[in-house]
Amino acid sequence: MTARLTARELTLRYGDRVVSARLTLDVPDGAFTAIVGPNACGKSTLLRAFVRLLKPADGQVTLDDRDVTAYPTKALARSLGFLPQDPVAPEDIRVRQLVARGRFPHQSLLSTWSAADEDAVTAAMEAAGVEDLADRPVHQLSGGQRQRTWIAVVLAQDTPYLLLDEPTSFLDITHQYQLLELLGGLRDQGRTVIAVLHDINQACRYADHLVAMKEGRIVAEGAAADIVDAVLLKEVFELPCVVVPDPVTGTPMVVPLPGASS
Amino acid sequence: MTGRRVALLSGALVLLVVVAVVGVGIGAHHVPVVEVVRALLDHNGSPDHVVVRDVRAPRALLAVGAGAALAVAGVLIQVLMRNPLAEPGVLGVTAGAGFAITAGSALGLAASPAGELGAAVAGAVIATLLVYSVGRRSPLRLVLTGVALTAVLSGLSLGLRLLLPDVFDRYRFWSVGSLAGREQAPNTVPLLVIAVAVACALLLARQLDAVELGETVAQTLGVNVHRVRLAALVLITVLSGAATAIAGPILFVGLMVPHLARRFAGSSVPWLTAFAAVLGPVLLLVADIGSRVLLPTGEVPVAIVTAFLGGPVLIWAVRRHGAVAAA
């Protein structure tokens, strides 16, 4: 697998607090990469560094062998799409209008709304399953509908890379799996998906490439079947468990042992 | 959707022209509409025509300029703060201009209309620079700094005015925002500045659409958030500074008009800006007509008329906002 998006010897910190030191990661192209790890292990921070929201203290993030900080802002926004954990929609905005704002990096100062913009917005709403909600005010939607609307915003941005920070949080189990299926489908269309996921079993089932992080380091990475076992879970999550094959997909499935919290 | 907005905006423009032409005829000396049009297109030097051309039309032009400036500044600040109850005065611009007028009068520098105008602009600019240098890190900090500076400057101004009675007299006339008598001041420059700033606001509006989604999302959509914020702040200062310079402090237009515009424009900042630039002048022209006809003799300052209109609109906006937040 080739990598066009990479982190090289990346040191990330907020003020004096070092989150990650000398972290290196190649994101496999055209694959679904899931980043897992306990709370505050630096997953979200790493994602923010990839999309240039956090300036590395040292090292660099490169896209096509070029430092992301060297890209013009709009050009980078045409390559990397990012969905943060809790985006807030403006008051009174409707679904279609919100999704349309994802087209910003494709527009210039004076250009008018084009047919290509219109098509991209319609396609994004269809892919995210919100086309029936197009004229509804966003603030009246349920949590799941709202999350799918935001996914449509990022899809309208039409980027080869999609980076999502815990996209399944606040969703019920049905919507969680719908979203993961959607991300899998986008990967099948050739996009590179990188998501921070909370649920290890979902990550094992949907991700082609799993990255396990702890305390700012990458503990293991690779196909879930190759790296996920009870030893890794003990090391990363400090969770005593057994790992069995998922009865449906055969991917690793984590089953915690009784008294796991003690 | 877009077609409807184009129709509505055209309608608002027609309304603006009608209100301006009809309004110019109304006042202590009534001039028929036909004569108003003739005075503007085919001036013959009759008393009616002189009143129209030298007094009423310039005054209407001031109302258009100040109305557009305050309304567009209001849109910018509300979008920037992501708060529908923000108004341009929260950045300390108005208080800065007021203090400069007071201090200028005390020092004998703001005796002429031109001096007043210069002092107001200088005060507005200095106040904004101060507020920006302290609060530039976040919108919330900016507002807090603006409110604090407003309190300090208002206190200082009040102290000066209580100590110096003739400064008090001069300030009294300025502080009640009014268009009466101000048409004789050199207003070409402020009006041109307003026209340019409104055009810049329209160009900036699409970026503000993205900024409205929050700093993180805007940044990853390819907007340089800090640069856009700075540009918006500069425009807010220039617009409200220029409006305050030509008309004194007129409250509520900057708060009220964006809410009216939102009814027609929806959430799109470019449309919101365009509607505000047309509806602001309409509102101020109507208020100015009111200021001329409400009393049998003399005039009510226009700022008092807008305040009377503004109170109920503010309550309506708060109630509506509360309803949205509760949903």
Coordinates of C-alpha atoms in Angstrom, one line a residue:
Chain A
M1 CA 0.0 0.0 0.0
T2 CA 1.3 3.4 -0.9
A3 CA 1.0 6.5 1.3
R4 CA 0.6 10.1 0.1
L5 CA -0.4 11.4 3.5
T6 CA 2.3 10.9 6.2
A7 CA 3.4 12.1 9.6
R8 CA 7.2 12.4 9.9
E9 CA 8.8 12.5 13.4
L10 CA 5.9 14.6 14.6
T11 CA 6.1 16.3 18.0
L12 CA 2.8 17.8 19.0
R13 CA 2.1 19.9 22.1
Y14 CA -0.3 22.3 23.7
G15 CA 1.8 24.9 25.5
D16 CA 4.3 22.9 27.6
R17 CA 2.3 19.7 27.6
V18 CA 3.7 17.3 25.0
V19 CA 1.0 15.1 23.5
S20 CA 3.1 13.2 21.1
A21 CA 6.9 13.0 20.5
R22 CA 8.5 11.9 17.3
L23 CA 5.5 10.1 15.9
T24 CA 5.6 8.7 12.5
L25 CA 2.7 7.3 10.5
D26 CA 2.0 6.5 6.9
V27 CA -1.7 6.6 6.0
P28 CA -2.4 3.9 3.4
D29 CA -3.9 5.4 0.3
G30 CA -7.5 4.4 -0.7
A31 CA -8.0 2.6 2.6
F32 CA -10.0 3.0 5.7
T33 CA -7.8 3.8 8.7
A34 CA -9.1 3.7 12.2
I35 CA -7.3 5.3 15.1
V36 CA -8.2 3.8 18.5
G37 CA -6.9 4.3 22.0
P38 CA -8.0 5.3 25.5
N39 CA -9.3 8.9 26.2
A40 CA -6.6 11.6 26.0
C41 CA -4.1 9.4 24.2
G42 CA -3.6 12.0 21.4
K43 CA -5.9 10.6 18.7
S44 CA -7.8 13.8 18.1
T45 CA -4.6 15.8 18.4
L46 CA -3.0 13.7 15.7
L47 CA -6.0 14.2 13.4
R48 CA -5.9 18.0 14.0
A49 CA -2.2 18.0 13.0
F50 CA -3.0 16.2 9.8
V51 CA -5.4 18.9 8.7
R52 CA -3.1 21.7 9.9
L53 CA -5.3 22.9 12.7
L54 CA -2.4 22.3 15.1
K55 CA 1.1 23.4 14.1
P56 CA 3.7 20.7 15.0
A57 CA 6.4 21.8 17.4
D58 CA 8.7 19.6 15.4
G59 CA 8.6 17.2 12.4
Q60 CA 6.0 17.6 9.6
V61 CA 2.9 16.3 8.0
T62 CA 3.4 15.7 4.3
L63 CA 0.9 15.3 1.5
D64 CA 2.5 14.1 -1.8
D65 CA 5.9 14.7 -0.3
R66 CA 5.1 18.3 0.4
D67 CA 4.8 19.8 3.8
V68 CA 1.1 20.6 4.4
T69 CA 2.1 24.0 5.8
A70 CA 3.4 24.9 2.3
Y71 CA 0.0 24.5 0.7
P72 CA -2.3 27.5 0.1
T73 CA -5.2 27.2 2.5
K74 CA -7.8 26.6 -0.1
A75 CA -5.7 24.1 -2.1
L76 CA -5.3 22.0 1.1
A77 CA -9.1 22.3 1.7
R78 CA -9.6 20.7 -1.7
S79 CA -7.5 17.7 -0.6
L80 CA -8.3 17.1 3.1
G81 CA -11.8 17.2 4.4
F82 CA -12.3 17.2 8.2
L83 CA -15.2 16.7 10.5
P84 CA -14.6 17.8 14.1
Q85 CA -16.3 16.2 17.1
D86 CA -19.0 18.8 17.8
P87 CA -19.6 21.2 15.0
V88 CA -22.2 23.9 15.6
A89 CA -24.5 25.0 12.8
P90 CA -25.6 28.6 12.5
E91 CA -29.1 29.4 13.7
D92 CA -32.0 29.0 11.2
I93 CA -29.8 27.3 8.6
R94 CA -31.4 24.6 6.5
V95 CA -29.8 21.3 5.5
R96 CA -29.2 22.2 1.9
Q97 CA -27.7 25.6 2.8
L98 CA -25.4 24.0 5.3
V99 CA -24.2 21.3 2.9
A100 CA -23.7 24.0 0.2
R101 CA -21.1 25.7 2.5
G102 CA -18.9 22.7 2.0
R103 CA -18.3 24.0 -1.5
F104 CA -16.3 27.0 -0.3
P105 CA -12.8 25.8 -1.3
H106 CA -14.1 25.3 -4.9
Q107 CA -15.2 28.8 -5.3
S108 CA -13.3 32.0 -6.0
L109 CA -14.0 35.5 -4.7
L110 CA -16.5 36.5 -7.4
S111 CA -17.5 33.1 -8.9
T112 CA -21.2 32.4 -8.8
W113 CA -22.8 29.1 -7.7
S114 CA -22.1 26.6 -10.6
A115 CA -23.9 23.5 -11.9
A116 CA -20.9 21.5 -10.6
D117 CA -21.5 23.0 -7.1
E118 CA -25.2 22.1 -7.3
D119 CA -24.4 18.5 -8.4
A120 CA -21.8 18.0 -5.7
V121 CA -24.3 19.2 -3.0
T122 CA -27.0 16.9 -4.3
A123 CA -24.7 13.9 -4.6
A124 CA -23.3 14.6 -1.0
M125 CA -26.8 14.7 0.4
E126 CA -27.8 11.5 -1.4
A127 CA -24.7 9.7 -0.2
A128 CA -25.2 10.8 3.4
G129 CA -29.0 10.0 3.2
V130 CA -30.2 13.5 4.0
E131 CA -31.8 14.4 0.6
D132 CA -35.3 14.1 2.1
L133 CA -34.3 16.6 4.8
A134 CA -33.0 19.2 2.4
D135 CA -35.4 22.0 3.4
R136 CA -35.5 21.2 7.1
P137 CA -33.9 23.6 9.6
V138 CA -30.8 21.9 11.0
H139 CA -31.6 22.7 14.6
Q140 CA -34.8 20.7 14.4
L141 CA -33.1 17.5 13.4
S142 CA -32.3 14.5 15.6
G143 CA -28.7 13.9 16.6
G144 CA -28.3 11.2 13.9
Q145 CA -29.8 13.3 11.2
R146 CA -27.6 16.2 12.2
Q147 CA -24.4 14.1 12.1
R148 CA -25.3 12.8 8.7
T149 CA -25.9 16.4 7.5
W150 CA -22.4 17.3 8.7
I151 CA -21.0 14.3 6.9
A152 CA -22.7 15.6 3.8
V153 CA -21.0 19.0 4.3
V154 CA -17.6 17.3 4.2
L155 CA -18.6 15.1 1.2
A156 CA -19.7 18.3 -0.7
Q157 CA -16.1 19.5 -0.1
D158 CA -15.3 16.6 -2.5
T159 CA -11.8 15.8 -1.1
P160 CA -9.8 12.6 -1.7
Y161 CA -9.1 12.4 2.0
L162 CA -11.8 12.3 4.7
L163 CA -10.7 12.8 8.3
L164 CA -13.4 12.3 11.0
D165 CA -13.1 12.7 14.7
E166 CA -15.3 10.2 16.5
P167 CA -18.1 10.4 13.9
T168 CA -20.2 7.8 15.6
S169 CA -20.5 9.4 19.0
F170 CA -24.1 10.6 19.9
L171 CA -25.5 8.1 17.4
D172 CA -27.6 5.1 18.3
I173 CA -26.4 1.7 17.2
T174 CA -28.3 1.5 14.0
H175 CA -27.0 4.9 12.9
Q176 CA -23.5 4.0 14.0
Y177 CA -23.5 1.1 11.6
Q178 CA -25.1 3.0 8.8
L179 CA -22.4 5.6 9.1
L180 CA -19.6 3.0 9.1
E181 CA -21.2 1.4 6.0
L182 CA -21.2 4.8 4.4
L183 CA -17.6 5.4 5.2
G184 CA -16.8 1.9 3.8
G185 CA -18.6 2.7 0.6
L186 CA -16.7 5.9 0.2
R187 CA -13.5 4.0 0.6
D188 CA -14.7 1.6 -2.1
Q189 CA -15.1 4.6 -4.4
G190 CA -11.4 5.3 -3.9
R191 CA -11.4 7.8 -1.1
T192 CA -9.0 7.6 1.8
V193 CA -10.9 7.5 5.1
I194 CA -9.2 8.2 8.5
A195 CA -11.4 8.1 11.5
V196 CA -10.9 8.2 15.3
L197 CA -13.3 5.5 16.5
H198 CA -14.3 4.7 20.1
D199 CA -15.6 1.2 19.6
I200 CA -12.8 -1.2 19.0
N201 CA -15.1 -3.9 17.6
Q202 CA -16.4 -1.5 15.0
A203 CA -12.9 -0.4 14.2
C204 CA -11.8 -4.1 13.7
R205 CA -14.8 -4.8 11.5
Y206 CA -14.6 -1.8 9.1
A207 CA -11.0 -0.6 9.1
D208 CA -8.4 -1.9 6.6
H209 CA -5.7 -0.4 8.8
L210 CA -5.9 -0.1 12.5
V211 CA -3.7 2.3 14.5
A212 CA -3.6 1.7 18.3
M213 CA -2.4 4.7 20.3
K214 CA -1.5 5.2 24.0
E215 CA 0.0 8.2 25.7
G216 CA 0.8 9.8 22.4
R217 CA 2.6 6.9 20.9
I218 CA 1.6 4.3 18.3
V219 CA 1.6 1.0 20.1
A220 CA 0.7 -1.1 17.1
E221 CA -0.6 -0.7 13.5
G222 CA -1.7 -3.0 10.8
A223 CA -4.7 -5.1 9.7
A224 CA -6.9 -5.8 12.7
A225 CA -6.5 -9.6 12.3
D226 CA -2.8 -9.2 12.6
I227 CA -2.5 -7.0 15.6
V228 CA -5.6 -7.3 17.8
D229 CA -5.2 -9.8 20.6
A230 CA -5.7 -9.9 24.4
V231 CA -2.1 -8.8 24.9
L232 CA -2.6 -5.6 22.9
L233 CA -5.8 -4.8 24.6
K234 CA -4.2 -5.2 28.0
E235 CA -1.4 -2.9 27.0
V236 CA -3.4 -0.2 25.3
F237 CA -6.7 -0.2 27.3
E238 CA -5.6 -2.1 30.4
L239 CA -8.6 -4.3 29.7
P240 CA -8.5 -8.0 30.6
C241 CA -10.4 -9.7 27.7
V242 CA -10.6 -12.5 25.3
V243 CA -10.5 -11.9 21.6
V244 CA -12.7 -14.2 19.4
P245 CA -13.6 -14.1 15.7
D246 CA -16.7 -12.0 14.9
P247 CA -19.3 -14.5 14.0
V248 CA -20.4 -12.5 11.0
T249 CA -17.2 -11.1 9.5
G250 CA -14.5 -13.2 11.2
T251 CA -12.6 -10.0 12.2
P252 CA -11.4 -9.9 15.8
M253 CA -14.0 -9.2 18.4
V254 CA -13.1 -8.1 21.9
V255 CA -15.1 -9.6 24.8
P256 CA -14.1 -8.1 28.2
L257 CA -13.7 -10.5 31.2
P258 CA -15.8 -10.2 34.3
G259 CA -14.4 -7.8 36.9
A260 CA -12.5 -6.0 34.2
S261 CA -12.7 -2.6 35.9
S262 CA -10.8 -3.8 39.0
Chain B
M1 CA -35.0 30.3 -3.5
T2 CA -32.5 32.6 -5.2
G3 CA -35.2 33.8 -7.6
R4 CA -37.4 34.8 -4.7
R5 CA -34.5 36.7 -3.0
V6 CA -33.7 38.6 -6.2
A7 CA -37.4 39.6 -6.5
L8 CA -37.5 40.7 -2.8
L9 CA -34.2 42.6 -3.1
S10 CA -35.5 44.4 -6.2
G11 CA -38.7 45.2 -4.3
A12 CA -36.7 46.6 -1.4
L13 CA -34.7 48.8 -3.8
V14 CA -37.8 50.2 -5.3
L15 CA -39.2 50.9 -1.8
L16 CA -35.9 52.7 -1.0
V17 CA -36.2 55.0 -4.0
V18 CA -39.9 55.7 -3.3
V19 CA -39.3 56.4 0.4
A20 CA -36.4 58.7 -0.5
V21 CA -38.2 60.7 -3.1
V22 CA -41.5 61.0 -1.1
G23 CA -39.6 61.7 2.1
V24 CA -37.7 64.6 0.6
G25 CA -41.0 66.4 0.0
I26 CA -42.2 65.9 3.6
G27 CA -41.4 68.4 6.3
A28 CA -42.3 71.9 7.7
H29 CA -42.3 73.1 4.1
H30 CA -44.2 70.6 2.0
V31 CA -42.9 70.0 -1.6
P32 CA -45.0 67.9 -4.0
V33 CA -43.4 64.7 -5.4
V34 CA -43.4 66.1 -8.9
E35 CA -41.5 69.1 -7.8
V36 CA -39.0 66.9 -5.9
V37 CA -38.2 65.0 -9.1
R38 CA -38.0 68.1 -11.1
A39 CA -35.7 69.8 -8.6
L40 CA -33.3 66.8 -8.8
L41 CA -33.4 66.5 -12.6
D42 CA -34.2 70.0 -13.8
H43 CA -33.2 72.6 -11.2
N44 CA -34.7 76.0 -11.7
G45 CA -33.7 77.9 -8.6
S46 CA -37.2 78.3 -7.1
P47 CA -37.5 78.2 -3.3
D48 CA -38.9 74.7 -3.5
H49 CA -36.0 73.5 -5.6
V50 CA -33.5 75.1 -3.3
V51 CA -35.0 73.4 -0.2
V52 CA -34.9 70.1 -2.0
R53 CA -31.5 70.3 -3.5
D54 CA -29.6 72.0 -0.7
V55 CA -31.2 70.7 2.4
R56 CA -33.5 67.7 2.1
A57 CA -31.7 65.7 -0.6
P58 CA -28.3 65.9 1.1
R59 CA -30.0 65.0 4.4
A60 CA -31.7 62.0 2.7
L61 CA -28.3 61.0 1.3
L62 CA -26.9 61.1 4.9
A63 CA -29.8 58.9 6.1
V64 CA -29.0 56.4 3.3
G65 CA -25.3 56.4 4.1
A66 CA -25.7 56.1 7.9
G67 CA -28.5 53.6 7.6
A68 CA -26.5 51.3 5.2
A69 CA -23.3 51.6 7.3
L70 CA -25.0 50.8 10.6
A71 CA -27.0 47.9 9.2
V72 CA -24.1 46.3 7.4
A73 CA -21.9 46.8 10.5
G74 CA -24.6 45.1 12.5
V75 CA -24.7 42.1 10.2
L76 CA -20.9 41.8 10.4
I77 CA -20.7 41.9 14.2
Q78 CA -23.6 39.5 14.6
V79 CA -22.0 37.0 12.3
L80 CA -18.6 37.5 13.7
M81 CA -19.7 37.0 17.3
R82 CA -22.2 34.3 16.3
N83 CA -24.6 36.2 18.5
P84 CA -27.9 37.7 17.2
L85 CA -28.0 40.3 19.9
A86 CA -24.6 41.9 19.2
E87 CA -24.5 45.4 17.8
P88 CA -21.6 47.5 16.5
G89 CA -21.4 49.6 19.7
V90 CA -20.1 46.7 21.7
L91 CA -16.6 47.2 20.2
G92 CA -16.4 50.7 21.9
V93 CA -16.5 52.6 18.6
T94 CA -19.4 54.8 19.6
A95 CA -18.0 55.6 23.0
G96 CA -14.7 56.4 21.4
A97 CA -16.3 58.9 19.1
G98 CA -18.3 60.4 21.9
F99 CA -15.3 60.8 24.1
A100 CA -13.3 62.4 21.3
I101 CA -16.1 64.9 20.7
T102 CA -16.2 65.8 24.4
A103 CA -12.5 66.1 24.7
G104 CA -12.3 68.0 21.4
S105 CA -14.9 70.5 22.5
A106 CA -13.2 71.0 25.9
L107 CA -9.9 71.8 24.0
G108 CA -11.8 73.9 21.5
L109 CA -10.8 71.7 18.6
A110 CA -14.3 70.4 17.6
A111 CA -16.0 73.7 17.2
S112 CA -16.9 73.4 13.5
P113 CA -18.9 70.6 11.8
A114 CA -15.7 69.5 10.1
G115 CA -13.9 69.5 13.4
E116 CA -16.6 67.4 15.0
L117 CA -16.5 64.9 12.2
G118 CA -12.7 64.6 12.4
A119 CA -12.8 64.2 16.2
A120 CA -15.5 61.5 15.9
V121 CA -13.5 59.5 13.3
A122 CA -10.2 59.8 15.3
G123 CA -12.0 58.7 18.5
A124 CA -13.6 55.7 16.8
V125 CA -10.3 54.5 15.2
I126 CA -8.3 54.9 18.5
A127 CA -10.9 53.1 20.5
T128 CA -10.9 50.2 18.1
L129 CA -7.2 49.9 18.0
L130 CA -7.1 49.8 21.8
V131 CA -9.9 47.2 22.0
Y132 CA -8.3 45.1 19.2
S133 CA -4.8 45.2 20.8
V134 CA -6.1 43.9 24.1
G135 CA -8.8 41.5 22.9
R136 CA -7.7 40.2 19.6
R137 CA -7.4 36.6 20.8
S138 CA -11.0 35.8 20.7
P139 CA -14.4 37.4 19.8
L140 CA -15.5 37.1 23.4
R141 CA -12.5 39.0 24.7
L142 CA -13.0 41.7 22.1
V143 CA -16.6 42.3 23.4
L144 CA -15.5 42.3 27.0
T145 CA -12.7 44.8 26.2
G146 CA -15.1 46.9 24.2
V147 CA -17.7 47.0 27.0
A148 CA -15.0 47.9 29.6
L149 CA -13.6 50.6 27.4
T150 CA -17.1 52.0 26.8
A151 CA -17.6 52.2 30.5
V152 CA -14.3 54.0 31.1
L153 CA -14.7 56.5 28.2
S154 CA -18.3 57.2 29.1
G155 CA -17.3 58.0 32.7
L156 CA -14.5 60.3 31.6
S157 CA -16.8 62.1 29.1
L158 CA -19.4 62.6 31.8
G159 CA -16.8 64.0 34.2
L160 CA -15.6 66.5 31.6
R161 CA -19.1 67.5 30.7
L162 CA -20.2 68.1 34.3
L163 CA -17.1 70.2 34.9
L164 CA -17.4 72.3 31.7
P165 CA -20.9 73.6 31.0
D166 CA -20.4 74.8 27.5
V167 CA -18.9 71.4 26.5
F168 CA -22.0 69.9 27.9
D169 CA -24.2 72.0 25.7
R170 CA -22.2 71.2 22.6
Y171 CA -22.2 67.5 23.4
R172 CA -25.9 67.5 24.1
F173 CA -26.7 68.2 20.5
W174 CA -24.2 65.7 19.1
S175 CA -25.1 62.9 21.5
V176 CA -28.7 62.7 20.4
G177 CA -28.2 61.2 17.0
S178 CA -29.8 63.4 14.5
L179 CA -29.6 64.2 10.8
A180 CA -30.9 67.8 11.3
G181 CA -28.4 70.4 10.4
R182 CA -25.7 67.8 9.7
E183 CA -26.2 68.1 5.9
Q184 CA -24.0 71.2 6.0
A185 CA -20.9 69.3 7.2
P186 CA -18.4 68.0 4.7
N187 CA -19.9 64.6 4.3
T188 CA -18.6 63.5 0.9
V189 CA -15.6 61.7 2.3
P190 CA -17.5 59.7 5.0
L191 CA -20.2 58.8 2.4
L192 CA -17.6 57.6 -0.1
V193 CA -15.9 55.6 2.7
I194 CA -19.2 54.0 3.6
A195 CA -19.8 53.0 -0.1
V196 CA -16.4 51.4 -0.4
A197 CA -16.7 49.6 3.0
V198 CA -20.2 48.2 2.1
A199 CA -18.7 46.9 -1.2
C200 CA -15.9 45.2 0.7
A201 CA -18.4 43.7 3.1
L202 CA -20.2 42.1 0.2
L203 CA -17.0 40.6 -1.0
L204 CA -16.1 39.3 2.4
A205 CA -19.6 37.9 3.0
R206 CA -19.0 34.4 1.5
Q207 CA -16.0 33.9 3.7
L208 CA -18.1 34.9 6.7
D209 CA -20.6 32.2 5.6
A210 CA -17.8 29.7 6.3
V211 CA -16.6 31.5 9.5
E212 CA -20.1 31.1 10.9
L213 CA -19.6 27.4 11.0
G214 CA -17.0 27.9 13.7
E215 CA -13.2 28.4 13.6
T216 CA -12.3 24.7 13.2
V217 CA -14.6 24.0 10.3
A218 CA -13.9 27.3 8.6
Q219 CA -10.2 26.7 8.7
T220 CA -10.5 23.2 7.2
L221 CA -12.8 24.7 4.5
G222 CA -9.8 26.8 3.4
V223 CA -10.7 30.1 5.1
N224 CA -8.0 32.1 6.8
V225 CA -10.1 32.8 9.9
H226 CA -7.8 35.3 11.6
R227 CA -7.5 37.4 8.4
V228 CA -11.2 37.4 7.8
R229 CA -12.0 38.3 11.4
L230 CA -9.5 41.2 11.2
A231 CA -11.0 42.4 7.9
A232 CA -14.5 42.3 9.4
L233 CA -13.4 44.2 12.4
V234 CA -11.8 46.9 10.3
L235 CA -15.0 47.2 8.3
I236 CA -17.2 47.4 11.4
T237 CA -15.0 50.2 12.8
V238 CA -15.0 52.1 9.6
L239 CA -18.7 51.7 9.0
S240 CA -19.9 52.6 12.5
G241 CA -17.2 55.2 12.9
A242 CA -18.3 56.9 9.6
A243 CA -22.0 56.6 10.5
T244 CA -21.4 58.1 14.0
A245 CA -19.4 60.9 12.5
I246 CA -22.2 62.0 10.1
A247 CA -25.2 61.3 12.3
G248 CA -24.1 61.0 15.9
P249 CA -24.8 57.8 17.9
I250 CA -27.9 56.1 16.5
L251 CA -28.6 53.0 18.4
F252 CA -30.7 50.0 17.4
V253 CA -30.4 50.3 13.6
G254 CA -27.3 48.0 13.7
L255 CA -29.3 45.6 15.9
M256 CA -32.7 45.8 14.3
V257 CA -32.0 45.8 10.6
P258 CA -30.0 42.5 10.5
H259 CA -33.0 40.8 12.1
L260 CA -35.4 42.2 9.5
A261 CA -33.0 41.2 6.7
R262 CA -32.8 37.7 8.1
R263 CA -36.5 37.2 7.4
F264 CA -35.8 37.7 3.6
A265 CA -32.2 36.5 3.3
G266 CA -32.3 33.4 5.4
S267 CA -28.9 32.4 6.8
S268 CA -26.8 33.4 3.8
V269 CA -24.4 36.2 4.8
P270 CA -24.0 37.6 1.3
W271 CA -27.8 38.0 0.9
L272 CA -28.0 39.3 4.5
T273 CA -25.5 42.0 3.8
A274 CA -27.2 43.0 0.6
F275 CA -30.7 43.2 2.3
A276 CA -29.2 45.1 5.2
A277 CA -27.6 47.6 2.9
V278 CA -31.0 48.4 1.4
L279 CA -33.3 48.1 4.4
G280 CA -31.0 50.1 6.7
P281 CA -31.4 53.2 4.6
V282 CA -35.2 52.6 4.3
L283 CA -35.5 52.4 8.1
L284 CA -33.5 55.5 8.7
L285 CA -35.3 57.5 6.0
V286 CA -38.7 56.5 7.5
A287 CA -37.4 57.4 11.0
D288 CA -36.1 60.7 9.7
I289 CA -39.5 61.5 8.1
G290 CA -41.0 60.6 11.5
S291 CA -38.6 62.9 13.3
R292 CA -39.8 65.8 11.1
V293 CA -43.5 65.3 11.4
L294 CA -44.1 63.9 14.9
L295 CA -44.1 67.3 16.6
P296 CA -46.2 70.2 15.3
T297 CA -43.2 72.5 15.6
G298 CA -39.5 71.5 15.6
E299 CA -38.1 68.0 15.3
V300 CA -37.6 64.9 17.3
P301 CA -34.0 63.7 16.9
V302 CA -34.0 60.6 14.6
A303 CA -32.1 58.5 17.2
I304 CA -35.1 58.8 19.5
V305 CA -37.5 57.6 16.8
T306 CA -35.2 54.6 16.0
A307 CA -35.0 53.8 19.8
F308 CA -38.8 53.8 19.9
L309 CA -38.9 51.4 16.9
G310 CA -35.9 49.4 18.2
G311 CA -37.2 48.5 21.7
P312 CA -40.1 46.3 20.5
V313 CA -38.0 44.8 17.8
L314 CA -35.3 43.9 20.3
I315 CA -37.9 42.2 22.5
W316 CA -39.2 40.3 19.5
A317 CA -35.7 39.1 18.6
V318 CA -35.0 38.0 22.1
R319 CA -38.2 36.0 22.3
R320 CA -37.6 34.4 18.9
H321 CA -34.0 33.6 19.9
G322 CA -35.2 32.0 23.1
A323 CA -37.7 29.9 21.2
V324 CA -35.0 28.6 18.9
A325 CA -32.7 27.8 21.8
A326 CA -35.5 25.9 23.5
A327 CA -36.3 23.8 20.5

